[in-house]
Short mmCIF file of C-alpha atoms in Angstrom, two decimals:
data_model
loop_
_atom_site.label_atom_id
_atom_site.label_comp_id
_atom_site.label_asym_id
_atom_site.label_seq_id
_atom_site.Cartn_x
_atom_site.Cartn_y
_atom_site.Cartn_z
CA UNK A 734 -12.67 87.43 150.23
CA UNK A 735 -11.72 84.53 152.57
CA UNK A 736 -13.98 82.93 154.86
CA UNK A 737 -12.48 82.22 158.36
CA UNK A 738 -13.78 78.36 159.12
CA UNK A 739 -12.53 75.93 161.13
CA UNK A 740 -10.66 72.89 159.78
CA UNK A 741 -10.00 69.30 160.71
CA UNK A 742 -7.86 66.60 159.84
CA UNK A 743 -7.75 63.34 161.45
CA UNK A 744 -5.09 60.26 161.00
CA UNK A 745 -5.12 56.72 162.34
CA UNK A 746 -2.50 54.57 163.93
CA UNK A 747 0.11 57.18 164.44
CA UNK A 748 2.65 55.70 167.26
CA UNK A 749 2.04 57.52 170.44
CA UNK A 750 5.00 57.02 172.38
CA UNK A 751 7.29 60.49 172.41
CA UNK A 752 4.37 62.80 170.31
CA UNK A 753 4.68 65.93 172.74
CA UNK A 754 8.26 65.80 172.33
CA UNK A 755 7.75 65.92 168.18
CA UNK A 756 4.78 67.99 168.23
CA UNK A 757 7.19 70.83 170.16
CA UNK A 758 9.79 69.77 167.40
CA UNK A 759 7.21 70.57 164.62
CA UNK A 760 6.10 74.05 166.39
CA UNK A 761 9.18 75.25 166.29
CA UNK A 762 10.29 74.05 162.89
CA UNK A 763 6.71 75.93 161.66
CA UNK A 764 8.37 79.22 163.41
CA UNK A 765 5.35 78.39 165.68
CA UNK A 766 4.58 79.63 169.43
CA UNK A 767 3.10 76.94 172.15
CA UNK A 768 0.03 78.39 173.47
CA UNK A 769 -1.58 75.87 175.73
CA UNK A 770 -0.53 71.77 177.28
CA UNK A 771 -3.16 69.74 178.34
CA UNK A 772 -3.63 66.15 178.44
CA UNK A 773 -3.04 64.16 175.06
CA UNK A 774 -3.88 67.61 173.78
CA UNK A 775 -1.49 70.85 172.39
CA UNK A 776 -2.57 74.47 171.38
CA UNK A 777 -0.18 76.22 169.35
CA UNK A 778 0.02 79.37 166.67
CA UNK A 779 1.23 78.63 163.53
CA UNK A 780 2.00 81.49 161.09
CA UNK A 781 0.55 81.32 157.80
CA UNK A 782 3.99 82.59 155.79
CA UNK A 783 6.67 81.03 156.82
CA UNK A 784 9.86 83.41 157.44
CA UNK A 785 6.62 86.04 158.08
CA UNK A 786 5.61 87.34 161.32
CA UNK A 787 3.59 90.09 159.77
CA UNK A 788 1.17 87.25 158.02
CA UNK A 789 -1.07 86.03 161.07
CA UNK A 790 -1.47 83.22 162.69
CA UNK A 791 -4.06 79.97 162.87
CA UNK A 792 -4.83 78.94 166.41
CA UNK A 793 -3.98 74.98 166.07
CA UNK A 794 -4.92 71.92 168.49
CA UNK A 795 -3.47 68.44 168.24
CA UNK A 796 -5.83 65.74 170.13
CA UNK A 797 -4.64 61.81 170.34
CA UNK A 798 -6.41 59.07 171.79
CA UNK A 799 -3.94 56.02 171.94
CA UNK A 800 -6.01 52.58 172.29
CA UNK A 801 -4.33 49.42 174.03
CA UNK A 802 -1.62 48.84 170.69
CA UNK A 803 0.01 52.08 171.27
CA UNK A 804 -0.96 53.46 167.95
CA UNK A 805 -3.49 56.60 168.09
CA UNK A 806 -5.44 58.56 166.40
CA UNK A 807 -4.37 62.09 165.78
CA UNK A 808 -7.00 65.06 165.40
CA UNK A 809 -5.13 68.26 163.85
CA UNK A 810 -7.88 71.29 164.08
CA UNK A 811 -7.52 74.96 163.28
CA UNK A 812 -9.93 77.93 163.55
CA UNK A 813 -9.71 78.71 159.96
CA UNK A 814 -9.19 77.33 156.69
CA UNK A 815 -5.73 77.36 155.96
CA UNK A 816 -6.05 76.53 151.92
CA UNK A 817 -4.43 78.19 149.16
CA UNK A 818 -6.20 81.26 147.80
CA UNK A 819 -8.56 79.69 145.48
CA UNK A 820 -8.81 82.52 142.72
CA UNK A 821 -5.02 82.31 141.91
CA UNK A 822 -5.81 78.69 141.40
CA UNK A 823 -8.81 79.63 139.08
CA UNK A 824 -6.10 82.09 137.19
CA UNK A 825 -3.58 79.63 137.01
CA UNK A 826 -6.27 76.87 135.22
CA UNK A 827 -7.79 80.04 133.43
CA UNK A 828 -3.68 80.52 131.91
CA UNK A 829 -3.38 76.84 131.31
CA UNK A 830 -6.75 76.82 129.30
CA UNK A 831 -5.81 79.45 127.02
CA UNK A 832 -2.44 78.02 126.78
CA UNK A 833 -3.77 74.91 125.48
CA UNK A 834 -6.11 76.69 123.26
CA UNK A 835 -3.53 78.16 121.43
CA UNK A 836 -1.35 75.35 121.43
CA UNK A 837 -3.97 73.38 119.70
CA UNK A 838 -5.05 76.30 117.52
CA UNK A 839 -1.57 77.20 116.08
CA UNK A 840 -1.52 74.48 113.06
CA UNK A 841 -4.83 76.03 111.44
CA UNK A 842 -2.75 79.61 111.29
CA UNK A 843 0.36 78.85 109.11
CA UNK A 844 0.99 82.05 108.11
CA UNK A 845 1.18 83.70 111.57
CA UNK A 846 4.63 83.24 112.41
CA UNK A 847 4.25 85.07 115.96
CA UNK A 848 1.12 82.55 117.17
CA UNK A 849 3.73 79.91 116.97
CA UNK A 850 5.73 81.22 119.77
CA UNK A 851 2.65 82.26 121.73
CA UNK A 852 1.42 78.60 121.06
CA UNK A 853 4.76 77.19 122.72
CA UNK A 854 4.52 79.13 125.53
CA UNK A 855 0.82 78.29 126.17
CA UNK A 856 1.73 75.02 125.77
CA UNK A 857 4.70 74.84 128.52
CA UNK A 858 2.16 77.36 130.57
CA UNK A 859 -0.69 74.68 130.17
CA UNK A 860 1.30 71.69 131.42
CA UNK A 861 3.12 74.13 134.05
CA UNK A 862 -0.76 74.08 135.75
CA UNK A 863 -1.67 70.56 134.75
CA UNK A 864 1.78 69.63 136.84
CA UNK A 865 0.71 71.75 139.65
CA UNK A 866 -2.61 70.81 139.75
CA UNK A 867 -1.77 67.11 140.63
CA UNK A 868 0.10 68.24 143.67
CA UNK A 869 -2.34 67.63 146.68
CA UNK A 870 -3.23 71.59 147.98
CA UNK A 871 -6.42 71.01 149.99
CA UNK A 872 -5.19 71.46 153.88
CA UNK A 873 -2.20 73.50 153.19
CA UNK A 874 0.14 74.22 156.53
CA UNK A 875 -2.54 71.65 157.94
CA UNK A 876 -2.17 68.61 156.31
CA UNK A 877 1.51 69.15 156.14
CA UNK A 878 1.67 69.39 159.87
CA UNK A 879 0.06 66.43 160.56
CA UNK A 880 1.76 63.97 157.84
CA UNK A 881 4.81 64.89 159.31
CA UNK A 882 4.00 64.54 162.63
CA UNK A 883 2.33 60.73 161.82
CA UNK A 884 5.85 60.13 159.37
CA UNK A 885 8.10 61.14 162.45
CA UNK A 886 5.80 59.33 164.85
CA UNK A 887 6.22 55.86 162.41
CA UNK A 888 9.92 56.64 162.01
CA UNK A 889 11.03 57.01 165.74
CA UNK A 890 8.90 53.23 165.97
CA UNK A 891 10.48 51.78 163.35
CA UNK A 892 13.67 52.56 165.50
CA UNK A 893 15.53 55.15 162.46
#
């Protein structure tokens, strides 16, 4: 069960010269449909699966207010959380724990020749999730929007 709340991500000095032109860029690279233009503001649907019509869609707004440098400060919000499902990620640490159990387990059971290949593959399962883990998930389609909006923003000012 997944509660529908709204999200928001904010990011500082983001160069504002040319955003609507990469924010349109970014839409339709998501497989995303323009909804509403206002001013320093877009409304667009982004699809939850990529590749996926069938998956639904989060309502998205992108707010900037540029001060006198020309940097701004980029507001991403949605209408719902866009995270990963959070019980696979309890299953996948739940794996990983057991994995590591047997792994450490295994030496104290010498003559069980088959919890030695169970042990290996907890062990490869355990460090599979540890590995995963340390990959940033909170903000999902979200965050990813906005960093690259802010790292095309900071590459078309550094002139590449």
């Amino acid at each position: 069960m997944t509660e529908d709340r709204a999200f928001e991500l904010t990011e500082d000095r983001v160069p504002a010269e040319g955003i609507e032109e990469t924010i349109h860029e970014l839409v339709e690279l998501y497989g995303g449909e323009m909804k509403d233009e206002g001013a320093q503001q877009r409304t667009f649907i982004l699809p939850l699966r990529r590749a996926m019509s069938s998956g639904g869609g989060v309502e998205c707004t992108v707010s900037w207010q540029p001060d006198d440098s020309g940097a701004a400060s980029v507001t991403f919000t949605s209408n719902r959380d866009v995270d990963a499902p959070r019980l696979q990620r309890i299953l996948l640490l739940a794996a990983g724990v057991v994995g590591a159990v047997m792994f450490m387990l295994w030496p104290f059971y010498p003559g069980e020749r088959a919890f030695g290949t169970f042990a290996w593959i907890g062990g490869v399962i355990a460090i599979a999730v540890y590995l995963m883990t340390l990959r940033r998930t909170s903000g999902g389609i979200a965050a990813d929007f906005l960093q690259r909006l802010a790292s095309r923003q900071r590459d078309l000012a550094a002139g590449e």
